[in-house]
CSV table of C-alpha atoms in Angstrom, one decimal:
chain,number,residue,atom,x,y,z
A,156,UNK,CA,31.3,-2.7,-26.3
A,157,UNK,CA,28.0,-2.1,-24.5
A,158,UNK,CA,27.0,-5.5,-22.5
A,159,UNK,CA,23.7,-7.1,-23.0
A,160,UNK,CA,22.1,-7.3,-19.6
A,161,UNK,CA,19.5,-10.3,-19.6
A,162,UNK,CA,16.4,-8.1,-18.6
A,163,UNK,CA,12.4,-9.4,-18.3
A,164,UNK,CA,10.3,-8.2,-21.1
A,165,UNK,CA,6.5,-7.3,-21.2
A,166,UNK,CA,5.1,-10.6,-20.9
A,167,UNK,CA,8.3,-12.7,-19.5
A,168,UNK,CA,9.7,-12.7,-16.1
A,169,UNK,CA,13.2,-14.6,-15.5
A,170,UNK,CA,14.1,-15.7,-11.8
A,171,UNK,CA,17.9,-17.4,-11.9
A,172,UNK,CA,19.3,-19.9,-9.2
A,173,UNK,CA,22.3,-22.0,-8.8
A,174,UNK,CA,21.3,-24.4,-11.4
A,175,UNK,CA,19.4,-22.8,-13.7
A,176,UNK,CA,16.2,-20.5,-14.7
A,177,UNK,CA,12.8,-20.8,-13.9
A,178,UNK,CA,11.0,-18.9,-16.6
A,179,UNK,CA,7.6,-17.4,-16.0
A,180,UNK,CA,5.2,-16.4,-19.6
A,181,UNK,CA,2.1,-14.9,-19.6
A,182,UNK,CA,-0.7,-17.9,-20.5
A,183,UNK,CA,2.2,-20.1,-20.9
A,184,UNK,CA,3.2,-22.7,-18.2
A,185,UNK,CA,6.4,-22.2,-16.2
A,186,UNK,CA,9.9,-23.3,-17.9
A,187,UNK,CA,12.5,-24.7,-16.1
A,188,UNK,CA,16.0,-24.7,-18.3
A,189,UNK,CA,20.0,-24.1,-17.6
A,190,UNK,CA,22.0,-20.8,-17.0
A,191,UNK,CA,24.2,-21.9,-20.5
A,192,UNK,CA,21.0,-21.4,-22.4
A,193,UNK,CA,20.8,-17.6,-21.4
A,194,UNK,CA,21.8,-15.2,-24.2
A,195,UNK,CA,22.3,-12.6,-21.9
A,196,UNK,CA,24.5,-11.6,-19.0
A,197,UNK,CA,22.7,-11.7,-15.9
A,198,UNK,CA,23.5,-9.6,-12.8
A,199,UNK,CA,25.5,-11.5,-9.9
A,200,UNK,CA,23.0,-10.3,-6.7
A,201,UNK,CA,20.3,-11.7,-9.4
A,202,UNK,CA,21.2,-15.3,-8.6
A,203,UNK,CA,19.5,-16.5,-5.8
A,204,UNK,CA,21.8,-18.6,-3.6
A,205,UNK,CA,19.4,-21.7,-4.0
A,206,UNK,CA,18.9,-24.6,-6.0
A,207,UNK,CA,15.6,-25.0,-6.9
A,208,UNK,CA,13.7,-28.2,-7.6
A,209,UNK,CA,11.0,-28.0,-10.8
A,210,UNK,CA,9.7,-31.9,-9.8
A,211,UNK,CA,8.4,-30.1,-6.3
A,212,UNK,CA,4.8,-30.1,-6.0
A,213,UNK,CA,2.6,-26.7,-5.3
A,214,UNK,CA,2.0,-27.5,-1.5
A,215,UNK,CA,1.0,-24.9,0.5
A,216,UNK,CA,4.1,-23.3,2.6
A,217,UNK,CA,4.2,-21.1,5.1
A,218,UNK,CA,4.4,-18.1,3.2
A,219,UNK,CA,1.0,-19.0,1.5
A,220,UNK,CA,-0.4,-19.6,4.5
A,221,UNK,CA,1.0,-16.0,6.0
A,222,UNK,CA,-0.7,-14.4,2.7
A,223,UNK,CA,-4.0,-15.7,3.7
A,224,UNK,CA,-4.1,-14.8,7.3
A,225,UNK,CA,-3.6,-11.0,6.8
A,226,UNK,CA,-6.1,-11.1,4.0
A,227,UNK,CA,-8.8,-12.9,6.5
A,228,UNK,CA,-8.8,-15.5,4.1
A,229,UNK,CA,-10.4,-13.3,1.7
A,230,UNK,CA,-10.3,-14.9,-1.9
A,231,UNK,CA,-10.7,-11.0,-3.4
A,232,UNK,CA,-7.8,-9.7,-1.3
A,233,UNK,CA,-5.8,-12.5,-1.5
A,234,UNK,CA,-5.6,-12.1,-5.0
A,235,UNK,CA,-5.1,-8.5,-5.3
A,236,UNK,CA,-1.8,-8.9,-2.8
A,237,UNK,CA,-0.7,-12.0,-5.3
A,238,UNK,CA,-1.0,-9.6,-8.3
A,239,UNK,CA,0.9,-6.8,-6.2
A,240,UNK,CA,3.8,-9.8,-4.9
A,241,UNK,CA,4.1,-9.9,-9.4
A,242,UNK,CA,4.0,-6.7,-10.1
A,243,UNK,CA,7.0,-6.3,-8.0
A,244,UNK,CA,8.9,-9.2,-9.1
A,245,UNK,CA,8.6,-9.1,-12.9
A,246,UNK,CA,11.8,-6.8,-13.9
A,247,UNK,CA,10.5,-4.7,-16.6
A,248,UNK,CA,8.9,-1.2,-16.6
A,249,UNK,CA,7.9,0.4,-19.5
A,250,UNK,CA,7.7,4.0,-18.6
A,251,UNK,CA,3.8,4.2,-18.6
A,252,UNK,CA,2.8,2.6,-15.8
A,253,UNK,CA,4.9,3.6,-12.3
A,254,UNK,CA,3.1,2.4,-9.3
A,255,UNK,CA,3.9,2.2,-5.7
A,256,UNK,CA,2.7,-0.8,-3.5
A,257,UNK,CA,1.8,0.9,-0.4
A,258,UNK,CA,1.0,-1.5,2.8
A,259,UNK,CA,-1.3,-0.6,5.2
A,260,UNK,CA,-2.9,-1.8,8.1
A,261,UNK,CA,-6.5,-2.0,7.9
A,262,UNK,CA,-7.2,-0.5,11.2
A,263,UNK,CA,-6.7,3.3,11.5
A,264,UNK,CA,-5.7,4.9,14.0
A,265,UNK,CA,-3.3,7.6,15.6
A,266,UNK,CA,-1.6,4.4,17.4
A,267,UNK,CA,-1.2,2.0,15.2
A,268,UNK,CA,0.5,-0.5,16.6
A,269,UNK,CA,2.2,-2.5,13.8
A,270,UNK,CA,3.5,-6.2,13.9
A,271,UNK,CA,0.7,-7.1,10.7
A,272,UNK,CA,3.1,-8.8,9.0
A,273,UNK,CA,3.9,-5.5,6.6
A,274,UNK,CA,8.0,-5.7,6.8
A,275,UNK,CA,7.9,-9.6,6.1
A,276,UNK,CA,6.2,-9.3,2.8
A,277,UNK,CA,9.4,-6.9,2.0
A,278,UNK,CA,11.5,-9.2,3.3
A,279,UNK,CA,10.3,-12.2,0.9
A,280,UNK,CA,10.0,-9.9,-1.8
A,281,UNK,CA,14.2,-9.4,-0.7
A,282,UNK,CA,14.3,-13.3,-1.2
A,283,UNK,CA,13.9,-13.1,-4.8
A,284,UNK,CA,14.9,-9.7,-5.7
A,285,UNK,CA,17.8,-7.2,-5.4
A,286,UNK,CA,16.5,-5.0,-2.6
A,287,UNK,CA,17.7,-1.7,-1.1
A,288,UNK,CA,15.9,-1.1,2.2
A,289,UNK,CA,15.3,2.7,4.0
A,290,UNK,CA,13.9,3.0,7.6
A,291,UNK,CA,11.0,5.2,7.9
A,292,UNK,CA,13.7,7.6,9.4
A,293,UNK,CA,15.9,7.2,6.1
A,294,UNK,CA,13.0,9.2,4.3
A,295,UNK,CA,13.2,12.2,5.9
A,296,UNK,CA,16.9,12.1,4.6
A,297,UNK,CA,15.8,12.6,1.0
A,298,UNK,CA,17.1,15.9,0.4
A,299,UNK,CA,20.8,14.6,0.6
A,300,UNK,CA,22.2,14.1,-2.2
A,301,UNK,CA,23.3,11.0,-1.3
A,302,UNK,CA,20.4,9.6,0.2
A,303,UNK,CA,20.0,7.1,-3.1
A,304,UNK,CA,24.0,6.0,-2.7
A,305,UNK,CA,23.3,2.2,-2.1
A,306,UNK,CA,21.3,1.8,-5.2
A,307,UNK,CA,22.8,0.2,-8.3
A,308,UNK,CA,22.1,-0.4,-11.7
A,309,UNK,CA,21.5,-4.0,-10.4
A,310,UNK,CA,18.7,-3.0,-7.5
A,311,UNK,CA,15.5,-4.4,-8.7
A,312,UNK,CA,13.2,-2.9,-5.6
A,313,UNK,CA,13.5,-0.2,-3.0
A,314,UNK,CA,11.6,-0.4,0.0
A,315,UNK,CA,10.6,2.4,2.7
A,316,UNK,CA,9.2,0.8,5.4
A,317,UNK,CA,7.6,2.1,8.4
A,318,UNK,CA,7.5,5.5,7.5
A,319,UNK,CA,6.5,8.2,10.3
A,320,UNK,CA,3.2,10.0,9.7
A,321,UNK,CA,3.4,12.6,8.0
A,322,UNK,CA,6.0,11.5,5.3
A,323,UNK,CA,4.6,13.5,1.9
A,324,UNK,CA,3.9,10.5,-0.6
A,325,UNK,CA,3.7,13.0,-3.5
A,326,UNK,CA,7.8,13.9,-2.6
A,327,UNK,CA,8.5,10.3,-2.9
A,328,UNK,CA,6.6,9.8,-5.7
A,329,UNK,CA,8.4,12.6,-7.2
A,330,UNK,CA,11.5,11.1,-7.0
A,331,UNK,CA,10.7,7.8,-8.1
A,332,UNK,CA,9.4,8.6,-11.6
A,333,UNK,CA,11.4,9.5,-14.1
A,334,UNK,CA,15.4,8.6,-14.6
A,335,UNK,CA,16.7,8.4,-11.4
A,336,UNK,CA,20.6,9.9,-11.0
A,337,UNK,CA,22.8,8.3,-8.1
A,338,UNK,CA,25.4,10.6,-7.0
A,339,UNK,CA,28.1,8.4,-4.4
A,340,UNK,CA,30.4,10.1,-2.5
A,341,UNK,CA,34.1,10.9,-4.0
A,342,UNK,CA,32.6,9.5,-7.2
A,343,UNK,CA,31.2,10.2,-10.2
A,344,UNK,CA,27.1,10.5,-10.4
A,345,UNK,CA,25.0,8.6,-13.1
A,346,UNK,CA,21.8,8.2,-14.1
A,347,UNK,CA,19.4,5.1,-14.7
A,348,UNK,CA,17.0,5.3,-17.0
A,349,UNK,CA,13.5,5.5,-16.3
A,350,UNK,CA,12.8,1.8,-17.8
A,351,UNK,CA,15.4,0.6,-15.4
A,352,UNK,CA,14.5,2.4,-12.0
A,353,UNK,CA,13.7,0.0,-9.4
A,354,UNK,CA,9.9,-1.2,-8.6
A,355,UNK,CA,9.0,0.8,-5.0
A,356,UNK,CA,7.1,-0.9,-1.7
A,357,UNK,CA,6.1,1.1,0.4
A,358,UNK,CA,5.0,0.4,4.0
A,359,UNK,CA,3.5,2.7,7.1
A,360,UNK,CA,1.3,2.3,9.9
A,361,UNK,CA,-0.4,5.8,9.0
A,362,UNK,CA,-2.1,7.0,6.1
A,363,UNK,CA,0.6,9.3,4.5
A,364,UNK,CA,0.0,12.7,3.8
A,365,UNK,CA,-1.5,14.1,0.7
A,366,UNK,CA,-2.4,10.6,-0.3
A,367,UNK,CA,-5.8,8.5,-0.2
A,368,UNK,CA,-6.3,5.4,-1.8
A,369,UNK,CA,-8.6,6.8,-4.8
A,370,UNK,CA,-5.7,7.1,-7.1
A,371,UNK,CA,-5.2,3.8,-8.6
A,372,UNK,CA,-2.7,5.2,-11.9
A,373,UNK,CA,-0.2,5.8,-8.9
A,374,UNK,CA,-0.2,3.2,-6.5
A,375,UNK,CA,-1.1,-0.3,-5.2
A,376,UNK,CA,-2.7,-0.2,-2.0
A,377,UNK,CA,-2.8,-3.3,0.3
A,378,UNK,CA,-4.1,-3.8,3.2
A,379,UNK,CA,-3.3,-6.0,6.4
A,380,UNK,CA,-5.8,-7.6,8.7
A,381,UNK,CA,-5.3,-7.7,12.7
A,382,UNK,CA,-4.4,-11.5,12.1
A,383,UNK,CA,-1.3,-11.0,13.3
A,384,UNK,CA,-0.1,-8.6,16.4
A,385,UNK,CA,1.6,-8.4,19.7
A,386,UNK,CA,-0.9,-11.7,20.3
A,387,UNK,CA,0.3,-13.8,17.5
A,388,UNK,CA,3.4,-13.7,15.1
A,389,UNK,CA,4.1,-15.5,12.2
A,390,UNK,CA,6.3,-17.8,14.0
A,391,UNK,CA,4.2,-18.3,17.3
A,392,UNK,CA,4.3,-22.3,17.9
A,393,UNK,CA,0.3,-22.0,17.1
A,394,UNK,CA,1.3,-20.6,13.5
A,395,UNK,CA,4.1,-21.5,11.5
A,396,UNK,CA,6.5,-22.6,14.8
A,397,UNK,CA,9.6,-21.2,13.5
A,398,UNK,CA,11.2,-18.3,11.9
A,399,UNK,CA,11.2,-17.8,7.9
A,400,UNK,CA,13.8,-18.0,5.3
A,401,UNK,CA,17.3,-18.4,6.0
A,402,UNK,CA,17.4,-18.9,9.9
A,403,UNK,CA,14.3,-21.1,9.8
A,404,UNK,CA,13.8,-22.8,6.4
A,405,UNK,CA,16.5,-25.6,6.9
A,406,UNK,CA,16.8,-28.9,8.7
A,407,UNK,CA,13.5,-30.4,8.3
A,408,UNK,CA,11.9,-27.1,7.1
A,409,UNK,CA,14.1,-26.9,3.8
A,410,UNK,CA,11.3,-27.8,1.8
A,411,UNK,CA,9.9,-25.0,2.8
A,412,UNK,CA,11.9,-22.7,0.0
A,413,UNK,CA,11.1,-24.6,-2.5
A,414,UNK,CA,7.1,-24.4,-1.7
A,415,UNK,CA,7.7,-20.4,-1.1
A,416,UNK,CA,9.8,-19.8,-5.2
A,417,UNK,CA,7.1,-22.1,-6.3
A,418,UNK,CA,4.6,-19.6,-5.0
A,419,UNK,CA,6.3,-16.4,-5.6
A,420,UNK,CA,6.5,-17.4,-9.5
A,421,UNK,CA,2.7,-18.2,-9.3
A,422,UNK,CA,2.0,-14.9,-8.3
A,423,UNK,CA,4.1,-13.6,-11.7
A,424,UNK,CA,2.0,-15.5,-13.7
A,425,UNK,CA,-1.2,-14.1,-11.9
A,426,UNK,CA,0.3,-10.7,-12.5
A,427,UNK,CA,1.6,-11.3,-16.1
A,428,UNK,CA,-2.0,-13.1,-17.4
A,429,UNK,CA,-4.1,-10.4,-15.2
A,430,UNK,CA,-1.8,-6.6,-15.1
A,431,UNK,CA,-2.9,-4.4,-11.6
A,432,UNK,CA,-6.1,-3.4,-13.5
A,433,UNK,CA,-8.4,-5.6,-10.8
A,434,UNK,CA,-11.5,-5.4,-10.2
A,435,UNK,CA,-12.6,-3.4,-7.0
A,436,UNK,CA,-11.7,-4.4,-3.9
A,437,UNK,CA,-13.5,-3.1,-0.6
A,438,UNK,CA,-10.6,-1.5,1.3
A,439,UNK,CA,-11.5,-1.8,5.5
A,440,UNK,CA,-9.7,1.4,6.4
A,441,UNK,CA,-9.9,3.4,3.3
A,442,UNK,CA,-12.4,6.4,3.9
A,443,UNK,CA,-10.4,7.3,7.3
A,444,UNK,CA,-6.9,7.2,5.2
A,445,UNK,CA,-8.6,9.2,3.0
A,446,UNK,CA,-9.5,11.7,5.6
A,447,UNK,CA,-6.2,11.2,7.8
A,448,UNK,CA,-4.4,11.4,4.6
A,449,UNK,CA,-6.0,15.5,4.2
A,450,UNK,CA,-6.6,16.4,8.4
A,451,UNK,CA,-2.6,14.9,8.6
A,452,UNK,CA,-2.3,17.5,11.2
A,453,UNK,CA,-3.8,15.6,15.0
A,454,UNK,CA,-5.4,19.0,15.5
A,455,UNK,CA,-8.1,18.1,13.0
A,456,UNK,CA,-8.7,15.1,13.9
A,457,UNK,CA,-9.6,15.6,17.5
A,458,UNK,CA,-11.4,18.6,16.3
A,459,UNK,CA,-13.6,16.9,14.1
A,460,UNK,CA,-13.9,13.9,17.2
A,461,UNK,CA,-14.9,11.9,14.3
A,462,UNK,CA,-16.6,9.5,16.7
A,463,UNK,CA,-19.0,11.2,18.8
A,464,UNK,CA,-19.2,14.7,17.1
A,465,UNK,CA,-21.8,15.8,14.3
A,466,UNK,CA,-20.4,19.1,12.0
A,467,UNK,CA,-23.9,18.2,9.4
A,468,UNK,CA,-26.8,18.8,9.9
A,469,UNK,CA,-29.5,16.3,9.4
A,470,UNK,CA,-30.6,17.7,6.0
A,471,UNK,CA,-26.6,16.9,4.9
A,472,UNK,CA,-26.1,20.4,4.9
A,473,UNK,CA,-23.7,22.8,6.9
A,474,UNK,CA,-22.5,26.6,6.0
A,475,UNK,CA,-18.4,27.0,5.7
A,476,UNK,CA,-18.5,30.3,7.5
A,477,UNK,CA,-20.4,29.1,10.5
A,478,UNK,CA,-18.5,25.9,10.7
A,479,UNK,CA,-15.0,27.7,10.8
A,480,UNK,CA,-16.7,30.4,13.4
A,481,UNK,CA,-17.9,27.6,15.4
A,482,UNK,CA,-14.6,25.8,15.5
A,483,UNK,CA,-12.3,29.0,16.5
A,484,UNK,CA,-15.1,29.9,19.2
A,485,UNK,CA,-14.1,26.4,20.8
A,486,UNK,CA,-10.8,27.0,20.7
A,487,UNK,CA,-9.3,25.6,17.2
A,488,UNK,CA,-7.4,29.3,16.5
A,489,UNK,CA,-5.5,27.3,13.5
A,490,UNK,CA,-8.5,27.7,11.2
A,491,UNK,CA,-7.7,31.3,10.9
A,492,UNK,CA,-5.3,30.5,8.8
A,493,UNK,CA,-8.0,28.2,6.5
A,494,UNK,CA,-8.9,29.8,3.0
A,495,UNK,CA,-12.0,28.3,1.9
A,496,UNK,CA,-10.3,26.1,-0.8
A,497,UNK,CA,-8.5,24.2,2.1
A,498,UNK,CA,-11.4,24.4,4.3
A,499,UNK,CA,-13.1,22.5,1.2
A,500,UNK,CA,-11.2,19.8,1.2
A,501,UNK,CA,-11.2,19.0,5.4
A,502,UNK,CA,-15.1,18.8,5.3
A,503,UNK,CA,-15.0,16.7,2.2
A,504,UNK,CA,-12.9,14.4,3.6
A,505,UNK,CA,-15.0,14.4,6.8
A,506,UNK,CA,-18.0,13.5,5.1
A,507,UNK,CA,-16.5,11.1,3.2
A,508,UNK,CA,-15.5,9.2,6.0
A,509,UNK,CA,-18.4,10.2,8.4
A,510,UNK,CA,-21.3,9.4,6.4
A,511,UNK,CA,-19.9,7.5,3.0
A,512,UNK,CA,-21.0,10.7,1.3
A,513,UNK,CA,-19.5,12.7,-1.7
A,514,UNK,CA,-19.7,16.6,-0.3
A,515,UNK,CA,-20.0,19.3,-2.4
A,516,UNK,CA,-19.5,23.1,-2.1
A,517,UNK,CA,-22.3,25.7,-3.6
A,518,UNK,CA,-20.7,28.8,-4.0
A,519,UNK,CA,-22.9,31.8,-2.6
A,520,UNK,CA,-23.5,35.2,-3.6
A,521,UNK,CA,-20.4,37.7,-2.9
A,522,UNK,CA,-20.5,38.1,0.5
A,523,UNK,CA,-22.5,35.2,1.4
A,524,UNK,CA,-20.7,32.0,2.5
A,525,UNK,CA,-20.3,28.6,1.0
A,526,UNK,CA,-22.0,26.3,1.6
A,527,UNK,CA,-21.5,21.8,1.7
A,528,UNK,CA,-24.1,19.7,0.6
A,529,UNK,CA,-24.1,16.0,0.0
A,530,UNK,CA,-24.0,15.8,-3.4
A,531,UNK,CA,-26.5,12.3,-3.6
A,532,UNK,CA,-30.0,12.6,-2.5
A,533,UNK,CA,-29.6,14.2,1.1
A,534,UNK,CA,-30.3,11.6,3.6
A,535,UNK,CA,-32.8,11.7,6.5
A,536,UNK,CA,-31.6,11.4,10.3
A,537,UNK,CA,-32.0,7.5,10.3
A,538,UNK,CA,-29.6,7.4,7.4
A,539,UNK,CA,-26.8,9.4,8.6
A,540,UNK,CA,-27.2,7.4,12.0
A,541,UNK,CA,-27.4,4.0,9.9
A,542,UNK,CA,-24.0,4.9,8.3
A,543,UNK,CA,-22.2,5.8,11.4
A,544,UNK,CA,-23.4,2.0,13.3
A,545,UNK,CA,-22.3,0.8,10.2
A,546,UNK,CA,-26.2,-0.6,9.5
A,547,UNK,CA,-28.4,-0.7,7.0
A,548,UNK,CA,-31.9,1.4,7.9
A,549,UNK,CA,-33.8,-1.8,8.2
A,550,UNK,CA,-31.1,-2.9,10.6
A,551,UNK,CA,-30.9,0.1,12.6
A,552,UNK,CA,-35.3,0.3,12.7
A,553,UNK,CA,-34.8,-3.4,13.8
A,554,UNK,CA,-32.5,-2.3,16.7
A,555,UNK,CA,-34.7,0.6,18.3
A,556,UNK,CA,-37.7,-2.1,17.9
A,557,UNK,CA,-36.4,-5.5,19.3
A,558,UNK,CA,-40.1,-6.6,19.8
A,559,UNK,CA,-41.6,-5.6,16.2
């Protein structure tokens, strides 16, 4: 007899406590009604340890408060993370649409620093789901066969969270589509299927390789403002003043849980009415994940001294042979070892992120090398050094002429 697991469906999203289920429906208001009146089984790690209280009023928590300080208080971004906090809680994949919600912070760099608040999103989304959790260093243990051992048929999310630089997004990826088998040791293996594989967060301070942001049909990308750091945590006495969840939402901060399900299920409904098709949203750090995420190996990026060094010419213009020349003459002997597909891609990225560019290669006459151009109309030297200030033209004109 083949038990009838209680499961959401395409436009419903169950979350169970103690004392009863809070129903979420797309374009229909919130339903609050009692465990008995379930048809299904539900899974035991799916019953929050809570009570909850459908009388409570929507106040602001601290969690809401948390969502709007790493998004700068940006209404756009804001949102976006709400629809992303949905996507992951509403138990129900189809098969069609996999996505990966992939944290970032939005400042790039080779030292990123961390503490943006990244791993406390995962831990909320742990609140209110069944959650297996890898270290950063727990990826790089994917090829053993038992790497996947802690998942169940009754883990709703997996989250990888600080993963090193480096990690290939494309191998995780891989793994994460399709039925996923679980092989335990001195047991049997099985397999879930695909439409019950667990919803994937993904969290790093560095862009991961093989991976920019442009592909939207495979991932979520969010990104993290400097809100929060080694100068200010979520529970610093000018913030929230205490700890979340379990070690800090009780005594007079009880109320707190309550304001933080209420929330939570909001951001269902946002993701139920509204899906992850959004409409664009201006990503701080994107252009440099894009090129860290190609030039993952540090000796292209200090090659390239994407700061203070210029590989274009004004005209937008540079020749593949004489750039890869130029490099090995300085001392960058690992472009030897560059065919001109790769070499392609590394300048592409490059102008990408150096001058907000599309770059295109014109393949020469046998013999002759390639050669990049921009492929929009090729900007003169006051544009190129406009888009590296981060000005406009009038801007920059402004600048060299204080007294016009």
């Amino acid at each position: 007899l083949k038990m009838k697991i209680q499961k959401d469906t395409e436009d419903t999203s169950h979350t169970f406590f103690r004392n009863g289920v809070l129903i979420v429906k797309r374009g229909v208001d919130k339903q609050f009604i009692p465990l008995s009146e379930m048809s299904g089984l539900v899974w035991s790690k799916s019953i929050l340890g809570h009570d909850y209280n459908p009388n409570d009023t929507n106040e602001v928590g601290d969690f809401s408060r948390f969502i709007s300080n790493v998004n700068n208080n940006d209404a756009d971004r804001i949102e976006a993370m709400r629809i992303a906090i949905g996507y992951l809680l509403h138990d129900y994949k189809d098969g069609r649409h996999t996505q990966a919600v992939v944290c970032y912070d939005e400042t790039v760099s080779d030292d990123a620093n961390g503490g943006t608040g990244k791993s406390l999103l995962g831990l909320a989304i742990k609140q209110m789901r069944s959650t297996v959790y890898f270290s950063g260093k727990d990826s790089n243990k994917k090829g053993n066969n038992f790497f996947l051992q802690a998942v169940t048929p009754e883990t709703q999310v997996l989250m990888f969270d600080d993963l090193d630089f480096g990690t290939k997004f494309e191998s995780l990826f891989t793994m994460l589509t399709g039925s996923m088998v679980i092989e335990k040791k001195n047991q049997d293996s099985y397999e879930i299927d695909e439409t019950d594989t667990p919803k994937v967060l993904l969290s790093s301070n560095h862009p991961l390789e093989g991976m920019g942001d442009s592909d939207a049909r495979r991932k979520l990308v969010l990104e993290f403002s400097d809100y929060y750091g080694l100068h200010r945590r979520p529970d610093s006495p000018s913030e929230a003043g205490h700890v979340f969840f379990e070690k800090g939402w009780k005594g007079d901060y009880a109320a707190e849980y309550n304001k933080f399900f209420n929330f939570m299920t909001e951001c269902v409904q946002m993701y139920l009415n509204n899906g992850t098709e959004l409409k664009y949203i201006s990503l701080k750090g994107a252009a440099k994940r894009d090129f860290y995420s190609i030039c993952f190996d540090k000796k292209l990026r200090t090659m390239f001294r994407a700061d203070d060094h210029d590989l274009f010419s004004a005209q937008g213009v540079i020749s593949s042979h004489e750039f890869k020349q130029d490099r090995i003459s300085e001392g960058y002997d690992f472009l030897k070892g560059y065919d001109e597909q790769l070499l392609s891609k590394v300048v592409s990225a490059y102008g990408w992120f150096r001058y907000k560019r599309e770059t295109v290669v014109k393949t020469r006459s046998i013999g002759e090398p390639d050669m990049y151009y921009f492929a929009d109309p090729i900007p003169s030297p006051d544009e190129l050094e406009a888009y590296r200030q981060g000005l406009s033209v009038e801007e920059l004109i402004d600048r060299r002429n204080p007294f016009s």
